[in-house]
Short mmCIF file of C-alpha atoms and ligand atoms in Angstrom, two decimals:
data_model
loop_
_atom_site.label_atom_id
_atom_site.label_comp_id
_atom_site.label_asym_id
_atom_site.label_seq_id
_atom_site.Cartn_x
_atom_site.Cartn_y
_atom_site.Cartn_z
CA MET D 8 0.93 -20.64 35.52
CA ILE D 9 -0.21 -20.73 39.14
CA LEU D 10 1.80 -19.26 42.02
CA ILE D 11 1.54 -21.02 45.40
CA VAL D 12 2.67 -18.98 48.39
CA ASP D 13 3.27 -20.71 51.71
CA ASP D 14 5.95 -20.33 54.39
CA LYS D 15 6.07 -24.09 54.96
CA SER D 16 8.02 -25.86 52.26
CA GLU D 17 6.32 -29.20 52.95
CA ASN D 18 2.95 -27.57 52.15
CA LEU D 19 4.39 -26.01 49.00
CA ILE D 20 5.76 -29.32 47.77
CA ALA D 21 2.59 -31.28 48.53
CA LEU D 22 0.22 -28.81 46.83
CA SER D 23 2.57 -28.29 43.88
CA LYS D 24 2.72 -32.02 43.25
CA THR D 25 -1.04 -32.42 43.50
CA LEU D 26 -1.73 -29.59 41.07
CA GLU D 27 1.05 -30.56 38.68
CA SER D 28 -0.43 -34.05 38.51
CA ARG D 29 -3.67 -32.36 37.37
CA GLY D 30 -1.88 -30.65 34.50
CA PHE D 31 -1.22 -27.18 35.96
CA GLN D 32 2.08 -25.36 35.69
CA ILE D 33 3.24 -24.28 39.11
CA ASP D 34 5.63 -21.75 40.59
CA THR D 35 6.19 -21.28 44.32
CA ALA D 36 7.16 -18.57 46.82
CA ILE D 37 8.19 -19.22 50.41
CA SER D 38 7.20 -15.78 51.74
CA GLY D 39 4.91 -12.85 51.00
CA GLU D 40 7.91 -10.73 50.03
CA GLU D 41 9.15 -13.31 47.51
CA ALA D 42 5.60 -13.62 46.12
CA LEU D 43 5.41 -9.87 45.49
CA LYS D 44 8.74 -9.89 43.63
CA LYS D 45 7.58 -12.79 41.49
CA VAL D 46 4.14 -11.41 40.57
CA LEU D 47 5.75 -8.31 39.18
CA LYS D 48 7.93 -10.38 36.87
CA HIS D 49 5.56 -13.12 35.69
CA PRO D 50 1.98 -12.91 34.42
CA TYR D 51 0.40 -15.59 36.68
CA ASP D 52 -3.10 -16.90 35.96
CA LEU D 53 -3.93 -17.41 39.64
CA ILE D 54 -2.34 -17.19 43.10
CA ILE D 55 -2.96 -19.57 46.02
CA LEU D 56 -2.04 -17.71 49.16
CA ASP D 57 -1.50 -19.04 52.66
CA VAL D 58 -3.03 -16.63 55.19
CA GLN D 59 -0.77 -17.35 58.14
CA MET D 60 2.81 -16.35 57.33
CA PRO D 61 5.56 -14.64 59.31
CA GLY D 62 6.49 -11.22 57.88
CA MET D 63 3.81 -10.15 55.44
CA ASP D 64 0.69 -12.21 55.97
CA GLY D 65 -1.57 -13.38 53.16
CA PHE D 66 -4.01 -10.45 53.46
CA GLU D 67 -1.20 -7.88 53.21
CA VAL D 68 0.24 -9.64 50.18
CA ALA D 69 -3.21 -9.67 48.50
CA GLU D 70 -3.67 -5.95 49.17
CA ALA D 71 -0.27 -5.17 47.70
CA ILE D 72 -1.00 -7.27 44.61
CA GLY D 73 -4.34 -5.49 44.19
CA GLY D 74 -2.50 -2.15 44.32
CA TYR D 75 -0.45 -2.69 41.16
CA SER D 76 -2.41 -2.18 37.95
CA LYS D 77 -0.38 -4.95 36.30
CA THR D 78 -1.39 -7.56 38.88
CA ALA D 79 -4.72 -6.28 40.23
CA ASP D 80 -6.81 -8.70 38.18
CA ILE D 81 -5.00 -11.93 39.11
CA PRO D 82 -7.49 -14.10 41.02
CA ILE D 83 -6.39 -15.06 44.54
CA ILE D 84 -7.54 -18.06 46.59
CA PHE D 85 -6.72 -17.95 50.31
CA LEU D 86 -5.84 -21.11 52.20
CA SER D 87 -6.01 -21.16 55.95
CA ALA D 88 -5.72 -23.82 58.62
CA VAL D 89 -6.21 -21.53 61.57
CA ASN D 90 -8.26 -18.46 60.79
CA VAL D 91 -11.63 -19.95 60.09
CA SER D 92 -13.81 -17.37 61.80
CA LYS D 93 -16.27 -15.24 59.81
CA GLU D 94 -14.20 -12.16 60.60
CA PHE D 95 -11.10 -13.59 58.92
CA ILE D 96 -13.00 -14.87 55.94
CA THR D 97 -14.54 -11.40 55.50
CA LYS D 98 -11.07 -9.87 55.71
CA GLY D 99 -9.88 -12.27 53.04
CA TYR D 100 -12.52 -11.14 50.56
CA ALA D 101 -12.01 -7.48 51.51
CA SER D 102 -8.30 -7.68 50.73
CA GLY D 103 -9.04 -8.83 47.18
CA GLY D 104 -9.37 -12.60 47.45
CA ARG D 105 -11.84 -14.46 45.23
CA ASP D 106 -12.22 -17.39 47.61
CA TYR D 107 -11.28 -18.56 51.07
CA LEU D 108 -10.63 -22.26 51.65
CA VAL D 109 -10.15 -23.86 54.99
CA LYS D 110 -7.68 -26.72 55.44
CA PRO D 111 -8.08 -29.63 55.11
CA PHE D 112 -9.79 -29.08 51.77
CA ASP D 113 -10.94 -31.38 49.04
CA THR D 114 -8.42 -31.34 46.16
CA ASP D 115 -11.12 -31.96 43.51
CA ILE D 116 -13.04 -28.91 44.71
CA LEU D 117 -9.86 -26.81 44.67
CA VAL D 118 -9.13 -27.88 41.08
CA LEU D 119 -12.68 -26.98 40.02
CA LYS D 120 -12.39 -23.57 41.64
CA ILE D 121 -8.99 -22.93 40.04
CA LYS D 122 -10.35 -23.81 36.59
CA THR D 123 -13.42 -21.62 37.08
CA PHE D 124 -11.43 -18.61 38.24
CA ILE D 125 -8.90 -18.94 35.44
CA LYS D 126 -11.71 -19.19 32.88
CA LEU D 127 -13.55 -16.20 34.34
CA ASN D 128 -10.36 -14.21 34.31
CA GLN D 129 -9.70 -15.04 30.68
CA VAL D 130 -13.24 -13.94 29.77
CA GLN D 131 -12.74 -10.73 31.71
CA GLN D 132 -9.44 -10.05 29.98
CA SER D 133 -10.79 -10.67 26.50
CA LEU D 134 -13.73 -8.35 27.26
CA GLN D 135 -11.27 -5.75 28.47
CA THR D 136 -9.22 -6.06 25.28
CA GLU D 137 -12.36 -5.75 23.20
CA ILE D 138 -13.45 -2.63 25.06
CA GLU D 139 -10.03 -1.08 24.49
CA GLN D 140 -10.07 -2.01 20.80
CA ARG D 141 -13.52 -0.51 20.39
CA LYS D 142 -12.47 2.67 22.14
CA LEU D 143 -9.49 2.94 19.81
CA ALA D 144 -11.66 2.28 16.75
CA GLU D 145 -14.13 4.89 17.97
CA SER D 146 -11.47 7.54 18.36
CA LYS D 147 -9.98 6.63 14.94
CA LYS D 148 -13.45 7.01 13.46
CA ASP D 149 -13.88 10.44 15.06
CA GLU D 150 -10.51 11.48 13.71
CA PHE D 151 -11.45 10.16 10.27
CA ILE D 152 -14.76 12.03 10.25
CA SER D 153 -13.00 15.25 11.08
CA ILE D 154 -10.39 14.76 8.31
CA ALA D 155 -13.06 13.63 5.82
CA SER D 156 -15.24 16.67 6.53
CA HIS D 157 -12.25 18.89 5.97
CA GLU D 158 -11.32 17.11 2.72
CA LEU D 159 -14.89 17.40 1.42
CA ASN D 160 -15.24 20.97 2.54
CA THR D 161 -12.17 22.23 0.68
CA PRO D 162 -13.42 21.56 -2.89
CA LEU D 163 -16.93 22.53 -1.87
CA THR D 164 -15.74 25.95 -0.73
CA SER D 165 -13.86 26.38 -4.01
CA VAL D 166 -16.96 25.47 -6.03
CA LYS D 167 -18.96 28.09 -4.15
CA GLY D 168 -16.27 30.70 -4.78
CA TYR D 169 -15.95 29.91 -8.51
CA LEU D 170 -19.72 29.93 -9.02
CA GLN D 171 -19.89 33.31 -7.35
CA LEU D 172 -17.13 34.59 -9.65
CA ALA D 173 -18.86 33.04 -12.68
CA GLU D 174 -22.08 34.81 -11.73
CA ASN D 175 -20.29 38.14 -11.37
CA SER D 176 -18.51 37.84 -14.71
CA LEU D 177 -21.76 36.81 -16.36
CA GLY D 178 -23.35 40.00 -15.00
CA LYS D 179 -20.53 41.93 -16.70
CA GLN D 180 -21.07 40.01 -19.96
CA ARG D 181 -17.53 38.53 -19.67
CA LEU D 182 -18.39 35.12 -21.08
CA ASP D 183 -14.72 34.12 -21.55
CA GLN D 184 -14.12 34.53 -17.81
CA THR D 185 -17.39 32.85 -16.92
CA LYS D 186 -16.24 29.82 -18.88
CA ILE D 187 -12.90 29.65 -17.02
CA PHE D 188 -14.62 29.82 -13.62
CA LEU D 189 -17.13 27.16 -14.61
CA GLU D 190 -14.27 24.91 -15.81
CA ARG D 191 -12.51 25.37 -12.47
CA SER D 192 -15.60 24.59 -10.46
CA LYS D 193 -16.12 21.49 -12.61
CA LYS D 194 -12.64 20.27 -11.64
CA GLN D 195 -13.48 20.72 -7.97
CA VAL D 196 -16.76 18.83 -8.44
CA ASP D 197 -14.73 15.98 -10.00
CA LYS D 198 -12.54 15.94 -6.89
CA LEU D 199 -15.63 15.76 -4.68
CA ASN D 200 -16.98 13.00 -6.85
CA HIS D 201 -13.77 10.98 -6.41
CA LEU D 202 -13.76 11.44 -2.67
CA VAL D 203 -17.36 10.32 -2.31
CA ALA D 204 -16.78 7.34 -4.65
CA ASP D 205 -13.76 6.28 -2.55
CA LEU D 206 -15.78 6.62 0.64
CA LEU D 207 -18.54 4.45 -0.84
CA ASP D 208 -15.99 1.85 -2.02
CA THR D 209 -14.43 1.74 1.42
CA THR D 210 -17.74 1.04 3.13
CA LYS D 211 -18.64 -1.52 0.45
CA ILE D 212 -15.35 -3.36 1.04
CA ALA D 213 -16.05 -3.41 4.78
CA SER D 214 -19.48 -4.94 4.23
CA GLY D 215 -18.25 -7.30 1.49
CA LYS D 216 -20.58 -5.73 -1.07
CA ILE D 217 -18.13 -4.48 -3.67
CA LYS D 218 -19.12 -6.01 -7.01
CA PHE D 219 -16.78 -6.85 -9.87
CA ASN D 220 -17.59 -7.24 -13.51
CA TYR D 221 -15.05 -9.67 -14.98
CA GLN D 222 -14.61 -9.66 -18.75
CA HIS D 223 -11.84 -10.15 -21.30
CA PHE D 224 -10.39 -6.83 -22.42
CA GLU D 225 -7.43 -5.66 -24.51
CA LEU D 226 -4.46 -4.54 -22.42
CA GLU D 227 -2.88 -2.09 -24.83
CA PRO D 228 -5.79 0.39 -25.10
CA PHE D 229 -6.46 -0.11 -21.39
CA MET D 230 -2.96 1.05 -20.49
CA GLN D 231 -3.03 3.92 -23.01
CA ASN D 232 -6.37 5.20 -21.70
CA ALA D 233 -5.19 5.23 -18.11
CA ILE D 234 -1.99 7.09 -18.96
CA GLU D 235 -3.79 9.53 -21.29
CA SER D 236 -6.32 10.35 -18.64
CA ILE D 237 -3.53 11.22 -16.17
CA ARG D 238 -1.67 13.26 -18.83
CA HIS D 239 -4.87 15.19 -19.38
CA SER D 240 -5.28 15.92 -15.65
CA TYR D 241 -1.59 16.81 -15.13
CA PRO D 242 -0.45 18.38 -18.41
CA GLY D 243 3.02 19.39 -17.15
CA LYS D 244 4.05 15.87 -16.11
CA GLN D 245 6.05 13.49 -18.24
CA ILE D 246 4.88 9.90 -18.18
CA THR D 247 7.21 7.42 -19.85
CA THR D 248 6.44 3.78 -20.52
CA THR D 249 9.01 0.98 -20.52
CA GLY D 250 8.84 -2.80 -20.76
CA VAL D 251 7.10 -5.07 -23.22
CA SER D 252 4.43 -4.38 -25.83
CA LEU D 253 0.91 -5.33 -24.80
CA SER D 254 -0.37 -5.38 -28.35
CA GLY D 255 -2.89 -8.16 -28.98
CA ILE D 256 -2.90 -9.36 -25.35
CA SER D 257 -6.13 -9.52 -23.44
CA LEU D 258 -6.77 -10.06 -19.75
CA LEU D 259 -9.71 -11.42 -17.80
CA GLY D 260 -10.61 -8.85 -15.15
CA ASP D 261 -12.69 -5.84 -14.25
CA GLU D 262 -11.35 -3.15 -16.58
CA ASN D 263 -12.83 -0.20 -14.71
CA ARG D 264 -11.59 -1.39 -11.35
CA LEU D 265 -8.09 -2.07 -12.71
CA GLU D 266 -8.10 1.37 -14.28
CA GLN D 267 -8.92 2.71 -10.82
CA VAL D 268 -5.72 1.03 -9.53
CA MET D 269 -3.65 2.53 -12.37
CA LEU D 270 -5.09 6.02 -11.79
CA ASN D 271 -4.47 5.77 -8.06
CA TYR D 272 -0.87 4.62 -8.42
CA LEU D 273 -0.23 7.28 -11.09
CA SER D 274 -1.87 10.19 -9.28
CA ASN D 275 0.00 9.28 -6.08
CA ALA D 276 3.27 9.15 -8.06
CA ILE D 277 2.56 12.73 -9.12
CA LYS D 278 1.12 13.99 -5.85
CA TYR D 279 3.96 12.66 -3.68
CA ALA D 280 6.67 13.94 -6.03
CA PRO D 281 6.12 17.71 -6.03
CA ASP D 282 9.68 18.44 -7.19
CA SER D 283 9.84 15.95 -10.03
CA ASN D 284 8.16 15.86 -13.41
CA GLU D 285 8.86 12.28 -14.33
CA VAL D 286 6.87 9.15 -13.80
CA THR D 287 7.65 5.81 -15.45
CA VAL D 288 5.19 3.00 -16.04
CA ASP D 289 6.96 -0.30 -16.54
CA VAL D 290 4.99 -3.25 -17.93
CA GLN D 291 6.20 -6.85 -17.88
CA LEU D 292 4.66 -10.15 -18.89
CA LEU D 293 6.09 -12.75 -16.54
CA PRO D 294 6.74 -16.38 -17.51
CA ASP D 295 4.02 -17.52 -15.09
CA LYS D 296 1.46 -15.65 -17.26
CA HIS D 297 1.13 -12.68 -14.98
CA LEU D 298 1.00 -9.02 -15.90
CA GLN D 299 3.26 -6.90 -13.72
CA VAL D 300 2.83 -3.14 -13.73
CA SER D 301 5.18 -0.85 -11.80
CA VAL D 302 4.68 2.88 -11.37
CA ILE D 303 8.00 4.51 -10.58
CA ASP D 304 8.36 8.03 -9.22
CA GLN D 305 11.24 10.18 -8.00
CA GLY D 306 9.30 11.67 -5.14
CA ILE D 307 9.54 11.95 -1.39
CA GLY D 308 9.68 8.16 -0.83
CA ILE D 309 8.55 6.22 2.22
CA SER D 310 10.68 4.92 5.08
CA HIS D 311 10.90 1.15 5.54
CA GLU D 312 8.95 1.14 8.82
CA ARG D 313 5.99 2.83 7.16
CA GLN D 314 5.89 0.72 4.01
CA LEU D 315 4.11 -2.24 5.61
CA GLN D 316 1.05 -0.22 6.56
CA LEU D 317 0.55 1.78 3.36
CA PHE D 318 -2.20 -0.46 2.01
CA GLU D 319 -4.22 -0.38 5.24
CA LYS D 320 -7.50 1.47 5.53
CA PHE D 321 -7.11 5.21 6.28
CA TYR D 322 -3.34 4.87 6.68
CA ARG D 323 -1.36 7.99 5.84
CA VAL D 324 2.34 8.53 6.49
CA GLU D 325 2.21 10.81 9.50
CA GLU D 326 5.23 12.96 8.63
CA ASN D 327 3.63 14.00 5.32
CA ALA D 328 -0.02 14.11 6.33
CA ASN D 329 -0.14 17.89 6.71
CA ARG D 330 1.75 18.58 3.52
CA PHE D 331 -0.47 16.55 1.17
CA GLN D 332 -4.24 16.28 1.14
CA GLY D 333 -5.80 12.84 1.27
CA LEU D 334 -7.83 10.35 3.24
CA GLY D 335 -5.69 7.21 3.03
CA MET D 336 -8.33 5.21 1.16
CA GLY D 337 -6.76 4.96 -2.31
CA LEU D 338 -4.18 2.23 -1.70
CA TYR D 339 -6.58 0.29 0.53
CA ILE D 340 -9.10 0.15 -2.33
CA CYS D 341 -6.29 -0.79 -4.78
CA ALA D 342 -5.23 -3.64 -2.50
CA GLU D 343 -8.78 -4.99 -2.39
CA ILE D 344 -9.16 -4.77 -6.19
CA ILE D 345 -5.83 -6.56 -6.78
CA LYS D 346 -6.61 -9.27 -4.23
CA ARG D 347 -9.97 -9.89 -5.88
CA HIS D 348 -8.06 -10.44 -9.14
CA GLN D 349 -5.95 -13.10 -7.38
CA GLY D 350 -3.01 -10.73 -7.56
CA THR D 351 -0.31 -9.34 -5.31
CA TYR D 352 0.99 -5.81 -4.73
CA GLY D 353 3.77 -3.99 -2.99
CA VAL D 354 6.14 -1.08 -2.81
CA GLN D 355 9.87 -0.49 -2.94
CA SER D 356 10.92 2.89 -1.73
CA GLU D 357 13.62 4.97 -0.18
CA THR D 358 13.05 8.22 1.64
CA GLY D 359 13.98 11.19 -0.52
CA LYS D 360 14.68 9.09 -3.61
CA GLY D 361 11.31 7.87 -4.80
CA SER D 362 8.97 4.89 -4.84
CA THR D 363 7.96 2.01 -7.05
CA PHE D 364 4.42 0.77 -6.51
CA TYR D 365 3.65 -2.46 -8.35
CA PHE D 366 0.95 -5.03 -8.81
CA LYS D 367 0.99 -8.46 -10.40
CA ILE D 368 -2.14 -10.22 -11.64
CA PRO D 369 -2.77 -13.39 -13.62
CA ILE D 370 -3.69 -12.72 -17.27
CA ASN D 371 -6.07 -15.63 -17.51
CA PRO D 372 -7.30 -16.46 -14.03
CA VAL D 373 -9.72 -19.30 -13.51
CA MET D 374 -13.15 -17.63 -13.49
CA ALA D 375 -14.24 -19.72 -10.50
CA ASP D 376 -11.38 -18.25 -8.40
CA LEU D 377 -12.61 -14.70 -9.02
CA ASN D 378 -15.39 -13.47 -6.81
P1 ADP R 425 -3.96 9.38 0.30
O1 ADP R 425 -3.03 9.72 -0.83
O2 ADP R 425 -5.35 9.88 0.10
O3 ADP R 425 -3.41 9.73 1.65
P2 ADP R 425 -3.45 6.55 -0.33
O4 ADP R 425 -4.11 5.35 0.25
O5 ADP R 425 -3.43 6.67 -1.82
O6 ADP R 425 -4.14 7.79 0.35
O7 ADP R 425 -1.96 6.56 0.18
C1 ADP R 425 -1.69 6.27 1.54
C2 ADP R 425 -0.39 6.96 1.98
O8 ADP R 425 0.72 6.35 1.30
C3 ADP R 425 -0.33 8.41 1.59
O9 ADP R 425 -0.92 9.22 2.59
C4 ADP R 425 1.17 8.65 1.49
O10 ADP R 425 1.69 8.95 2.76
C5 ADP R 425 1.72 7.32 1.04
N1 ADP R 425 2.00 7.26 -0.42
C6 ADP R 425 1.19 6.74 -1.38
N2 ADP R 425 1.79 6.81 -2.59
C7 ADP R 425 3.00 7.37 -2.39
C8 ADP R 425 4.11 7.72 -3.26
N3 ADP R 425 4.07 7.48 -4.57
N4 ADP R 425 5.20 8.30 -2.67
C9 ADP R 425 5.24 8.53 -1.34
N5 ADP R 425 4.24 8.23 -0.49
C10 ADP R 425 3.14 7.66 -1.00
#
């Protein structure tokens, strides 16, 4: 929308009509003071400002507009019938105007100028937005690097410590202890391995290079393996299964990648439920030939506002970020894997009560739809 400011209503009406007939949306102000009130309320694309006005003149209005950060970038075209000397024109540009037209002016030229200024302003604004987005991305990246270094450093420090202890106990011929320390350092190396694999997956997703190996596989052993592997890593936890039997049913998908989803959902269900021992895996075969798996925990839960962002890259629920280690990549990778299987995913959760993370994928997708 364009704002025309002129103290003579006949001028306002004439110019409004001309510009409206050329397809512009127009608003008007009969004084500099009224113009200032209006610019603060509406985001105008351009202002056409009469120079000669009683009260605040056009130059003063332009300077005031240039003083507010919200309005400083709105292009201004001055119109003047009287002040045509070089000195006035210079003053017009100095007060923030983009152009200075002398009456009588050619309407076609005015329309061309308006279009050009509006276009230039749009370009400038989109560049500005891009710069801000890049700055934000840059600072997020810095923050990520610092968290990632910390996350990688923690298991690395433990490995160093355990190897030192193993060396000492070996010196004392205490092979039983040496074995324990080596086992512990192996666990930490596994952690490191996971972190690095997740980092690599995340960059592969960003560059579209993550590869899938789709094959038919049996669902029953698949599910048992995933659950067994978690039981092995967390011996104290009770994992119960409910739902239908998967015996004899096979699915077309990438078994390893889908196992990655299961392990992620399950290890989160354990990690974010420090005061509970129970996790349930519910399996359903839906009438539309989809497999639906839900991992249900009785953990800390997630508030409704946060739930939407959980599957985004590097997203971690802020309130819990210091209490639990992590990089916020797991669910993002799960989301990508499920999407690539033509599936859907989601969460139902209540703070303090627990969460249900689920995914739903077709059992026999059309191979051509998988990529
Ligand atoms: P990470 O666990 O490394 O932070 P994820 O991508 O697996 O990364 O999870 C993202 C965030 O979602 C976690 O930081 C956590 O705040 C939240 N979250 C994931 N699973 C659960 C769960 N079962 N219960 C509560 N919060 C969860």
